[in-house]
Amino acid sequence: MATIKDIAKQAGVSISTVSYALNGSPKVTPETTERILAIAKELNYIPNAAARSLKTRETKIIGIFLTDFSGAFYGDLLQGTKETLTRKGYELIVCSGKQSHWMLPERMIDGAIILDVTFDSEDLIRYADRGHKLVVLDRELAHPNINQVLLDNKAGATLATEYLIEEGHREIYAVTGPGSSYDSKQRLQAVMQVVERTAGVQLHVIEGDFNKEGGELAAKAIMAGRRDGQAAAAVFCFNDEMAIGMMNYIAEHHSDIQVGEHIHIIGFDNMELASYSQPRLSTIDYSKRKWGALAAEQLVKLINSDAVENERIYVTLLKGKSVGTSK
Amino acid sequence: MATIKDIAKQAGVSISTVSYALNGSPKVTPETTERILAIAKELNYIPNAAARSLKTRETKIIGIFLTDFSGAFYGDLLQGTKETLTRKGYELIVCSGKQSHWMLPERMIDGAIILDVTFDSEDLIRYADRGHKLVVLDRELAHPNINQVLLDNKAGATLATEYLIEEGHREIYAVTGPGSSYDSKQRLQAVMQVVERTAGVQLHVIEGDFNKEGGELAAKAIMAGRRDGQAAAAVFCFNDEMAIGMMNYIAEHHSDIQVGEHIHIIGFDNMELASYSQPRLSTIDYSKRKWGALAAEQLVKLINSDAVENERIYVTLLKGKSVGTSK
DNA sequence: TTGTAAGCGTTATCAA
DNA sequence: TTGATAACGCTTACAA
């Protein structure tokens, strides 16, 4: 393991000269620089990240913290984040689980993007208080060292609900995420707002979990409560995963019931899996790549102490055959 | 940012005593230790990872390098890896892209798991030569610092091919991965072996890319080459993603052709998406979680200089309705 | 049981 | 333009 010391010895210069040359400083003559670079290559010199960051107090690494690695959802988001960070000279690492949180306070990473409801807000604030820079994608958190890049949940939920109503549905089920989820709370609030200002609409709220099982359980509950001949039900699942779970459950246990005809389902996220559903799931779409890219951008600004404002990701309604008109 | 120096000053002891106390050394009396710990907490002391690893020459972090973050495939694998590493006291970070390779030589991570064909084998060998520990999941590489945990491609491909033959198919298409892929080469070799020892079987090889597009293109090529009334074709796509692409293409462009009846498709990987395909895709299954866990285990052994042997992940045939009997 | 001091591999501030 | 030298924050002989 050659160090700058070895290079210095070999080149007959001091370590500071080597350091300058290696970093392309104009203080060193081109000739010496070249000579030093040649020796460095010859000795297979590789800098030591720990030593560098001990001194510079930065690692040029950004961490993104996810609830799990399941990934069905995050692909494009990570891609967007990575692209932007690469352009800005940062590396991206993906972390998951409480054990990994130390990387932030111990300065293994220069900043973090949070998309993990299991990450305590109090911890985040503590880190921010210590000067660490954060971007949160899953909660509201007002702090000079924290920036928010949030989905426009209200718009999305409003679009979804209004769509169901426009199609003539009057009995609407909302399958939420876990109670602790910020996104879920926002969406539910918007749904209730829409329902309240529309006469004759009945809303049933079912607590879900953002997983397939939640969708299945909700499906079970809904089917159990319905009698033959009753008006078709319309269900707004607060994410696609639950919507898919619901569709699966229905296909499996109620072959006589057709989604988009006897029961109508709309999701949220437009994940890849949704495009394979039969019939095509109606959902709320937004650019995950852009979300990630914007988060990265904001984080870098925060690190550079540039001024930042909280940002919002806009959403659109994507109509699929899983929602039909009420007869 | 409190350091051990600050704690030492506050406690009226030397920094070495603080260090010993913090690391729970029995050399320090319980009373001093307690006092030091209290002060550390009071000062909000957090160790500095760079300083520690500069000295200890380890970070307790393992990196896994993936081709991309798309994740449709990796979820369980990462989960398995993470669980095992956590148990062994290591952190897992997920990396992608050539830019991130520096983390290994610059000692930001203690070792790496490679599942990324775009990672040059020469680079890997160079790193291994420098003493870095690696586990490869996607190639054969003989080196004392490299361990292999590979899929049993031959068994999988053999199972798949024999299944098609047993179902009476005599005209078999193999849609490979990119030519550079080790897995693809292994699978093709096995397919050819099976075909060679079975009389009357015709094999057509189509080069794919392991992506949906490859499956679509292959579907197009196959459909273009077939005339009405011809015996049903049987296709072995070397991964599920291409198989799904193929099924989609057929559903979209050839509504008269039924998968599992007029054309028979089997994949490889049993990815989640496959369980949603209509009809259910036949495929080769294996435990991705176990794969990841084993890779982690081997890497830790390598790091601890324990003896290791290359490992193999066993596979099984999973029959779905996408393959039917030849009429 | 505790303290002194060297060293890990850099960067960066001075002087020369 | 280059060289000494002092940090950076920690671990760990070795001394006391």
XYZ file of C-alpha atoms (C1' of nucleotides) in Angstrom:
686
model
C 0.000 0.000 0.000
C 1.905 3.009 -1.243
C 1.194 6.328 0.457
C 2.135 9.850 -0.519
C 5.091 9.418 1.783
C 6.467 6.657 -0.403
C 5.921 8.737 -3.482
C 7.661 11.676 -1.879
C 10.649 9.569 -0.993
C 10.866 8.075 -4.449
C 10.507 11.444 -6.111
C 12.845 13.193 -3.744
C 10.265 15.826 -2.819
C 8.192 16.506 0.277
C 4.825 15.000 0.944
C 3.152 18.349 0.592
C 4.447 18.671 -2.928
C 3.090 15.244 -3.689
C -0.284 16.150 -2.250
C -0.424 19.315 -4.317
C 0.644 17.514 -7.457
C -1.892 14.764 -6.929
C -4.613 17.327 -6.513
C -3.542 19.179 -9.625
C -2.528 22.355 -7.856
C -0.977 25.013 -10.099
C 1.608 25.662 -7.436
C 3.661 22.727 -8.660
C 5.536 22.913 -11.958
C 4.141 20.742 -14.707
C 7.375 18.783 -14.810
C 7.374 17.846 -11.128
C 3.685 17.107 -11.307
C 4.212 14.775 -14.197
C 7.110 13.063 -12.521
C 5.097 12.597 -9.344
C 2.075 11.298 -11.216
C 4.271 8.807 -13.020
C 5.734 7.544 -9.776
C 2.288 7.374 -8.219
C 1.074 5.185 -11.038
C 4.179 3.058 -10.872
C 3.720 2.466 -7.162
C 0.029 1.727 -7.692
C -0.831 4.549 -5.398
C -4.429 4.728 -4.215
C -5.518 7.463 -1.836
C -7.025 6.531 1.492
C -10.557 7.760 1.876
C -10.493 7.710 5.668
C -7.396 9.868 5.884
C -8.754 12.317 3.358
C -12.115 12.664 4.983
C -10.618 12.899 8.428
C -8.966 16.055 7.227
C -11.519 17.473 4.823
C -14.487 16.479 6.953
C -16.388 15.230 3.944
C -16.731 11.933 2.121
C -18.540 12.950 -1.049
C -21.004 10.202 -0.327
C -24.742 10.619 0.066
C -26.892 7.982 1.678
C -30.490 7.244 0.874
C -32.393 5.439 3.601
C -35.214 3.120 2.596
C -37.560 1.024 4.680
C -36.505 -2.117 2.876
C -34.727 -3.249 -0.226
C -37.801 -4.744 -1.840
C -37.285 -2.292 -4.647
C -40.457 -2.907 -6.592
C -41.054 0.732 -5.983
C -37.731 2.536 -5.822
C -35.890 1.737 -9.040
C -36.498 4.926 -10.954
C -36.253 7.086 -7.879
C -32.794 5.757 -7.136
C -31.788 6.116 -10.743
C -32.840 9.745 -10.732
C -31.024 10.396 -7.491
C -27.886 8.702 -8.668
C -27.710 10.540 -11.959
C -27.986 13.907 -10.326
C -25.506 13.113 -7.593
C -22.981 11.755 -10.057
C -23.206 14.981 -11.983
C -22.563 16.890 -8.779
C -19.562 14.776 -7.846
C -21.190 12.664 -5.176
C -21.531 8.966 -4.703
C -24.849 7.360 -3.739
C -25.232 4.471 -1.348
C -28.495 2.807 -0.435
C -29.045 1.918 3.205
C -31.793 0.240 5.125
C -32.455 -0.630 8.721
C -31.912 1.136 11.976
C -28.398 -0.246 12.386
C -27.252 1.806 9.439
C -28.253 5.133 10.930
C -24.830 5.658 12.504
C -23.373 6.485 9.117
C -24.836 9.925 9.303
C -23.674 11.100 12.754
C -20.317 9.398 12.387
C -19.788 11.316 9.175
C -19.466 8.391 6.865
C -21.837 10.258 4.578
C -22.175 13.959 3.837
C -25.946 13.965 3.876
C -28.989 11.765 3.656
C -32.246 11.376 1.798
C -34.970 9.814 3.918
C -37.776 7.661 2.548
C -38.379 5.450 5.525
C -41.214 6.055 7.925
C -39.502 3.872 10.483
C -36.751 6.482 10.777
C -37.729 8.505 13.847
C -38.324 12.172 13.272
C -36.716 12.958 16.606
C -33.531 11.266 15.486
C -33.591 13.208 12.263
C -33.962 16.453 14.124
C -31.126 15.539 16.434
C -28.921 14.909 13.464
C -29.990 18.119 11.836
C -29.232 19.933 15.069
C -25.729 18.535 14.903
C -25.353 20.116 11.500
C -26.136 17.192 9.232
C -28.008 17.911 6.036
C -31.153 15.986 5.223
C -33.867 15.784 2.625
C -37.074 14.068 3.695
C -39.485 12.538 1.207
C -41.975 11.130 3.641
C -42.820 13.721 6.267
C -42.988 17.386 7.094
C -40.092 18.592 9.154
C -39.221 22.231 9.550
C -35.530 22.727 10.223
C -32.853 24.844 8.564
C -30.828 21.716 7.793
C -33.765 19.750 6.461
C -35.480 20.152 3.144
C -38.729 18.496 2.075
C -39.504 17.079 -1.335
C -43.001 15.721 -0.982
C -45.562 14.234 -3.268
C -48.611 16.311 -3.911
C -50.768 13.867 -2.011
C -53.759 16.153 -1.819
C -53.871 16.678 -5.540
C -53.478 12.977 -6.181
C -56.117 11.887 -3.728
C -58.469 14.566 -4.980
C -57.984 13.484 -8.587
C -58.606 9.881 -7.692
C -61.706 10.556 -5.649
C -63.221 12.959 -8.120
C -62.615 10.478 -10.884
C -64.580 7.821 -9.038
C -67.389 10.265 -8.396
C -67.440 11.464 -11.977
C -67.826 7.890 -13.097
C -71.002 7.795 -11.086
C -69.854 5.967 -7.995
C -71.512 6.969 -4.780
C -70.259 4.339 -2.396
C -66.551 4.793 -1.968
C -64.055 2.833 0.064
C -60.713 4.312 1.003
C -57.994 1.835 1.950
C -55.347 3.796 3.775
C -51.747 3.128 4.634
C -50.587 2.586 8.192
C -51.821 5.279 10.534
C -48.332 6.630 11.058
C -47.780 7.386 7.386
C -47.724 11.036 6.472
C -48.648 10.295 2.880
C -51.616 8.255 3.986
C -52.890 10.934 6.333
C -52.637 13.569 3.643
C -54.468 11.431 1.158
C -57.249 10.591 3.535
C -57.755 14.222 4.384
C -58.128 15.104 0.719
C -60.555 12.259 0.129
C -62.731 13.418 2.987
C -62.692 16.943 1.705
C -63.919 15.857 -1.707
C -66.560 13.595 -0.246
C -67.825 16.267 2.075
C -68.520 18.693 -0.685
C -70.348 16.127 -2.818
C -73.884 15.239 -1.879
C -74.914 11.633 -1.673
C -71.512 10.056 -1.459
C -70.846 7.479 1.227
C -67.287 6.995 2.382
C -65.982 3.892 4.152
C -62.466 4.045 5.497
C -60.461 0.840 5.912
C -57.033 0.960 7.450
C -54.443 -0.793 5.311
C -50.691 -1.215 5.498
C -49.366 -0.281 2.040
C -48.630 -3.970 1.409
C -50.398 -6.594 -0.661
C -51.808 -8.223 2.442
C -53.545 -4.996 3.357
C -55.245 -4.982 -0.015
C -56.323 -8.561 0.378
C -57.751 -7.988 3.825
C -59.568 -4.899 2.647
C -60.986 -6.840 -0.274
C -62.207 -9.492 2.103
C -63.855 -6.922 4.333
C -65.514 -5.170 1.426
C -66.781 -8.353 -0.180
C -68.141 -9.599 3.118
C -70.158 -6.454 3.581
C -71.811 -6.441 0.191
C -75.041 -8.093 -0.858
C -76.048 -9.127 -4.341
C -77.629 -6.490 -6.418
C -76.054 -3.741 -4.418
C -74.615 -0.832 -6.333
C -71.070 -1.362 -7.484
C -68.375 -0.431 -5.028
C -65.509 1.883 -5.869
C -62.263 1.549 -3.959
C -59.401 3.980 -3.692
C -56.381 2.072 -2.458
C -53.775 4.505 -1.220
C -51.060 2.700 -3.084
C -50.794 0.346 -6.029
C -49.426 -2.498 -4.011
C -52.632 -2.770 -2.017
C -54.680 -2.320 -5.172
C -52.860 -5.236 -6.750
C -53.387 -7.299 -3.631
C -57.070 -6.514 -3.832
C -57.334 -7.451 -7.485
C -55.546 -10.705 -6.811
C -57.832 -11.534 -3.964
C -60.909 -10.885 -6.033
C -59.649 -12.872 -8.998
C -58.928 -15.764 -6.705
C -61.955 -15.792 -4.448
C -64.715 -14.145 -6.470
C -64.357 -15.243 -10.051
C -67.845 -13.961 -10.768
C -66.905 -10.408 -9.883
C -65.174 -8.353 -12.532
C -62.911 -5.483 -11.607
C -63.951 -2.442 -13.607
C -67.497 -3.687 -13.777
C -68.791 -4.906 -10.429
C -66.060 -3.344 -8.391
C -63.873 -0.426 -9.321
C -60.352 0.102 -8.083
C -57.872 2.923 -8.306
C -54.392 2.975 -6.787
C -51.567 5.423 -6.228
C -47.953 5.363 -7.475
C -48.227 3.769 -10.886
C -45.642 1.188 -10.080
C -44.409 -1.079 -12.815
C -46.461 -4.013 -11.629
C -49.626 -1.962 -12.153
C -49.069 -1.907 -15.888
C -49.314 -5.685 -15.888
C -52.561 -5.915 -14.015
C -55.639 -7.219 -15.771
C -57.555 -4.955 -16.230
C -55.052 -2.126 -16.227
C -55.124 -0.435 -12.850
C -56.203 3.183 -12.712
C -53.750 5.057 -10.585
C -52.029 8.304 -9.723
C -48.832 8.782 -11.636
C -45.777 10.921 -11.027
C -42.154 10.868 -12.060
C -40.169 8.854 -9.558
C -37.000 9.712 -11.405
C -37.701 13.395 -11.045
C -38.525 12.943 -7.400
C -35.158 11.376 -6.767
C -33.320 13.905 -8.884
C -34.934 16.825 -7.119
C -34.164 15.360 -3.720
C -30.530 15.002 -4.711
C -30.393 18.518 -6.015
C -31.882 19.973 -2.866
C -29.523 18.014 -0.676
C -26.465 19.227 -2.531
C -27.729 22.776 -2.237
C -28.221 22.284 1.467
C -24.676 20.963 1.794
C -23.341 23.946 -0.112
C -25.373 26.228 2.123
C -27.359 27.515 -0.821
C -30.838 28.780 -0.206
C -33.521 26.114 -0.624
C -37.261 25.984 -0.495
C -39.359 22.912 0.100
C -40.439 21.261 -3.110
C -43.459 19.390 -4.348
C -43.799 16.617 -6.907
C -46.810 16.953 -9.114
C -49.060 14.063 -9.941
C -51.494 13.114 -12.667
C -54.423 10.791 -13.040
C -53.861 7.696 -15.129
C -57.074 6.044 -16.223
C -57.161 2.276 -16.621
C -59.918 -0.240 -17.167
C -60.033 -1.071 -13.472
C -62.505 1.771 -13.069
C -65.670 1.747 -15.133
C -68.846 3.777 -15.126
C -71.477 3.026 -12.542
C -74.546 1.426 -14.028
C -18.490 18.116 17.909
C -17.071 16.650 21.042
C -14.036 14.408 20.698
C -12.393 12.061 23.152
C -10.044 14.932 23.886
C -12.911 17.034 25.185
C -14.130 14.155 27.283
C -10.645 13.610 28.671
C -10.348 17.236 29.621
C -13.750 17.281 31.242
C -13.089 14.058 33.119
C -9.592 15.012 34.093
C -8.093 11.887 32.554
C -6.023 11.176 29.485
C -7.456 10.449 26.092
C -6.267 6.871 26.186
C -8.281 6.252 29.313
C -11.289 7.668 27.551
C -10.686 5.467 24.552
C -10.342 2.400 26.742
C -13.450 3.270 28.698
C -15.466 3.917 25.567
C -14.420 0.564 24.175
C -15.299 -1.165 27.426
C -11.782 -2.226 28.239
C -11.377 -3.972 31.615
C -8.208 -1.967 32.193
C -10.274 0.971 33.419
C -12.040 0.846 36.788
C -15.806 0.639 36.592
C -16.084 3.968 38.372
C -13.914 5.873 35.910
C -15.599 4.122 33.024
C -18.982 5.143 34.293
C -17.897 8.706 34.847
C -16.420 8.895 31.378
C -19.498 7.369 29.783
C -21.667 9.910 31.567
C -19.581 12.792 30.335
C -19.566 11.361 26.839
C -23.327 11.255 26.818
C -23.540 14.717 28.285
C -21.270 16.124 25.604
C -23.207 14.274 22.943
C -20.095 12.496 21.933
C -20.187 10.605 18.657
C -17.131 8.786 17.404
C -15.666 9.712 14.071
C -15.724 6.826 11.635
C -12.903 8.191 9.506
C -10.528 8.522 12.425
C -11.373 5.086 13.689
C -10.984 3.374 10.372
C -7.821 5.267 9.589
C -6.352 3.530 12.569
C -8.077 0.160 12.528
C -7.972 -0.164 8.751
C -11.527 -1.386 8.648
C -14.949 0.187 8.317
C -17.271 -2.701 9.132
C -19.102 -1.898 5.943
C -19.692 -4.287 3.067
C -20.696 -3.076 -0.361
C -22.829 -4.941 -2.847
C -22.444 -3.814 -6.435
C -25.417 -4.126 -8.752
C -25.809 -3.286 -12.413
C -28.686 -0.973 -11.645
C -31.149 -0.116 -8.945
C -34.175 -1.394 -10.812
C -34.662 -3.860 -8.011
C -37.449 -5.920 -9.505
C -35.018 -8.733 -9.047
C -32.830 -8.051 -6.034
C -35.137 -7.461 -3.097
C -34.876 -10.810 -1.361
C -31.231 -11.191 -2.201
C -30.409 -7.931 -0.483
C -32.585 -8.833 2.452
C -30.746 -12.089 2.888
C -27.397 -10.394 2.605
C -28.320 -7.707 5.048
C -29.645 -10.070 7.684
C -26.516 -12.126 7.683
C -24.188 -9.154 7.720
C -26.068 -7.516 10.556
C -25.652 -10.664 12.571
C -21.939 -10.571 11.868
C -21.596 -6.939 12.863
C -21.334 -5.453 9.395
C -23.270 -2.792 7.617
C -24.499 -3.250 4.053
C -24.531 -0.562 1.413
C -25.820 -0.960 -2.111
C -23.808 0.610 -4.905
C -24.190 0.858 -8.637
C -22.230 2.325 -11.486
C -18.578 2.451 -12.353
C -18.043 5.687 -10.416
C -18.674 3.875 -7.174
C -15.898 1.343 -7.637
C -13.368 3.519 -5.797
C -14.969 2.644 -2.481
C -13.244 -0.700 -2.531
C -9.612 0.304 -3.233
C -9.870 3.409 -1.113
C -10.954 1.231 1.782
C -14.326 2.782 2.374
C -15.658 -0.777 2.537
C -14.116 -3.923 3.947
C -15.222 -6.145 1.124
C -17.624 -6.414 -1.775
C -20.222 -8.681 -3.275
C -20.395 -8.434 -7.050
C -23.542 -8.971 -9.094
C -22.802 -6.699 -11.995
C -21.512 -8.029 -15.280
C -20.376 -4.528 -16.208
C -17.770 -4.712 -13.434
C -14.568 -5.734 -15.235
C -13.031 -8.962 -14.090
C -9.579 -7.461 -14.539
C -10.449 -4.718 -12.101
C -11.732 -7.275 -9.641
C -8.531 -9.237 -9.883
C -6.477 -6.107 -9.415
C -8.419 -5.332 -6.256
C -8.056 -8.875 -5.036
C -4.337 -8.680 -5.709
C -4.221 -5.639 -3.480
C -5.710 -7.715 -0.715
C -9.392 -6.793 -0.996
C -11.905 -9.535 -0.311
C -14.606 -10.253 -2.845
C -17.499 -12.584 -3.475
C -18.685 -12.866 -7.052
C -22.187 -14.009 -7.952
C -21.955 -13.623 -11.697
C -18.713 -15.141 -12.936
C -15.978 -17.636 -12.299
C -12.827 -16.094 -10.912
C -10.105 -18.108 -9.250
C -8.208 -16.074 -6.691
C -7.381 -16.591 -3.031
C -9.187 -13.375 -2.146
C -12.258 -14.133 -4.246
C -15.023 -16.565 -3.484
C -17.779 -17.622 -5.855
C -21.400 -18.197 -4.991
C -22.979 -19.142 -8.267
C -26.349 -20.340 -9.401
C -26.515 -23.887 -10.614
C -27.203 -22.717 -14.138
C -26.594 -26.068 -15.715
C -29.106 -27.794 -13.505
C -31.663 -25.056 -14.094
C -31.283 -24.994 -17.833
C -31.327 -28.759 -17.974
C -34.523 -28.926 -15.929
C -36.181 -26.353 -18.127
C -35.177 -27.963 -21.378
C -36.053 -31.458 -20.299
C -39.410 -30.242 -19.113
C -40.194 -28.823 -22.528
C -39.103 -32.034 -24.173
C -41.089 -34.168 -21.785
C -44.157 -32.153 -22.620
C -43.666 -33.285 -26.176
C -42.097 -30.210 -27.713
C -39.606 -30.828 -30.441
C -38.997 -27.356 -31.748
C -37.286 -25.366 -29.057
C -36.167 -21.774 -29.000
C -33.590 -20.550 -26.517
C -33.541 -16.823 -25.878
C -30.200 -16.058 -24.287
C -28.881 -13.159 -22.310
C -26.176 -10.866 -23.641
C -23.205 -12.774 -24.999
C -20.970 -11.537 -22.230
C -23.100 -13.007 -19.455
C -21.605 -15.943 -17.646
C -25.008 -17.190 -16.555
C -26.290 -17.071 -20.095
C -23.330 -18.971 -21.472
C -23.705 -21.661 -18.861
C -27.390 -22.038 -19.527
C -26.941 -22.247 -23.266
C -24.305 -24.901 -22.891
C -26.647 -27.010 -20.794
C -29.508 -26.547 -23.236
C -27.337 -27.706 -26.101
C -26.203 -30.699 -24.150
C -29.754 -31.806 -23.492
C -30.803 -31.207 -27.081
C -27.855 -33.126 -28.450
C -28.692 -36.269 -26.578
C -32.343 -36.199 -27.600
C -33.237 -37.313 -31.083
C -35.541 -35.186 -33.190
C -35.288 -31.951 -31.279
C -34.599 -28.775 -33.189
C -32.964 -25.921 -31.323
C -33.067 -22.293 -32.418
C -30.925 -19.850 -30.494
C -31.908 -16.208 -30.329
C -29.640 -13.745 -28.591
C -31.512 -11.667 -26.024
C -30.480 -9.079 -23.450
C -32.121 -10.162 -20.186
C -34.553 -7.239 -20.538
C -38.195 -7.067 -21.577
C -37.244 -5.667 -24.954
C -35.168 -8.736 -25.674
C -38.203 -10.883 -25.006
C -40.364 -8.766 -27.260
C -37.869 -8.864 -30.094
C -37.474 -12.592 -29.724
C -41.248 -12.996 -29.802
C -41.401 -10.974 -32.972
C -38.686 -13.066 -34.576
C -40.343 -16.312 -33.578
C -43.811 -15.282 -34.693
C -42.471 -14.043 -38.017
C -40.877 -17.399 -38.709
C -43.919 -19.524 -38.028
C -46.655 -20.541 -40.390
C -50.182 -21.582 -39.548
C -50.644 -25.164 -38.646
C -47.024 -25.548 -37.665
C -46.313 -27.488 -34.513
C -46.398 -25.402 -31.380
C -43.201 -23.657 -30.438
C -41.615 -23.954 -27.034
C -39.415 -21.153 -25.800
C -36.900 -21.147 -22.989
C -36.206 -17.539 -22.084
C -33.043 -17.367 -20.008
C -34.712 -15.084 -17.499
C -38.229 -14.197 -16.427
C -37.983 -10.621 -17.530
C -37.623 -11.641 -21.168
C -40.318 -14.256 -20.734
C -42.685 -11.585 -19.456
C -41.719 -9.314 -22.334
C -42.512 -12.135 -24.707
C -45.889 -12.850 -23.134
C -46.780 -9.198 -23.288
C -45.829 -8.959 -26.924
C -47.901 -11.961 -27.823
C -50.926 -10.762 -25.869
C -50.695 -7.436 -27.609
C -49.949 -8.448 -31.174
C -51.303 -11.955 -31.505
C -54.525 -12.159 -29.582
C -55.334 -15.421 -31.360
C -52.295 -17.145 -29.949
C -52.549 -18.532 -26.454
C -49.486 -18.986 -24.321
C -49.468 -22.515 -22.944
C -51.428 -23.759 -25.909
C -50.020 -22.495 -29.198
C -46.754 -21.319 -27.766
C -45.060 -22.490 -24.606
C -42.762 -20.368 -22.500
C -40.512 -21.043 -19.575
C -38.313 -18.505 -17.816
C -35.590 -18.457 -15.177
C -35.466 -16.692 -11.789
C -39.056 -16.866 -10.566
C -39.203 -13.161 -10.002
C -42.230 -11.706 -8.275
C -43.693 -10.374 -11.480
C -43.816 -13.901 -12.850
C -46.403 -14.888 -10.288
C -48.718 -12.267 -11.755
C -48.417 -13.375 -15.333
C -51.445 -14.845 -17.076
C -51.021 -17.769 -17.485
C -48.593 -18.389 -14.652
C -45.075 -18.510 -16.061
C -43.153 -21.750 -15.725
C -39.712 -20.950 -14.470
C -36.640 -22.018 -12.579
C -36.823 -21.117 -8.932
C -34.167 -20.691 -6.275
C -33.881 -18.880 -2.984
C -32.613 -15.389 -3.578
C -32.517 -14.755 0.136
C -30.281 -17.751 0.642
C -28.075 -16.646 -2.197
C -27.513 -13.307 -0.559
C -27.049 -14.798 2.875
C -24.497 -17.287 1.650
C -22.590 -14.606 -0.216
C -22.437 -12.522 2.951
C -21.297 -15.450 4.991
C -18.530 -16.336 2.572
C -17.330 -12.756 2.425
C -17.075 -12.476 6.177
C -15.129 -15.726 6.281
C -12.795 -14.376 3.624
C -12.268 -11.217 5.639
C -11.521 -13.256 8.742
C -9.105 -15.364 6.709
C -11.151 -18.485 7.336
C -11.020 -21.256 4.802
C -13.715 -21.023 2.138
C -14.829 -23.105 -0.770
C -16.825 -21.896 -3.713
C -20.536 -22.417 -3.271
C -23.472 -23.253 -5.457
C -27.125 -22.298 -5.193
C -29.495 -25.084 -6.089
C -32.513 -24.564 -8.277
C -35.843 -26.240 -8.866
C -38.370 -26.382 -11.633
C -41.579 -24.492 -11.064
C -44.357 -25.546 -13.421
C -46.907 -22.996 -14.521
C -49.640 -22.973 -17.125
C -47.410 -21.154 -19.588
C -46.161 -24.554 -20.713
C -48.659 -27.083 -21.933
C -48.415 -30.457 -23.610
C -47.736 -30.568 -27.314
C -50.734 -31.742 -29.315
C -5.111 1.467 36.782
C -3.823 5.439 34.137
C -0.818 8.410 31.205
C 2.487 9.371 27.352
C 3.272 9.248 22.852
C 3.541 7.397 18.300
C 1.186 6.685 14.279
C -2.758 5.894 10.729
C -2.575 8.987 5.539
C -4.120 12.979 4.309
C -4.597 18.358 3.771
C -3.174 22.902 4.489
C -0.630 26.702 6.755
C 3.294 28.668 7.045
C 8.166 29.677 5.951
C 11.816 29.364 3.040
C 7.846 26.709 -6.462
C 8.768 23.649 -2.657
C 9.398 21.936 2.254
C 8.503 21.498 7.383
C 5.125 20.778 10.240
C 0.863 20.823 12.530
C -3.487 19.239 12.566
C -7.735 15.772 11.805
C -9.690 11.958 15.939
C -8.757 7.802 17.114
C -6.165 3.206 18.823
C -2.565 0.985 21.143
C 2.160 -0.118 22.735
C 4.739 1.006 26.412
C 5.862 3.559 30.595
C 4.730 4.998 34.998
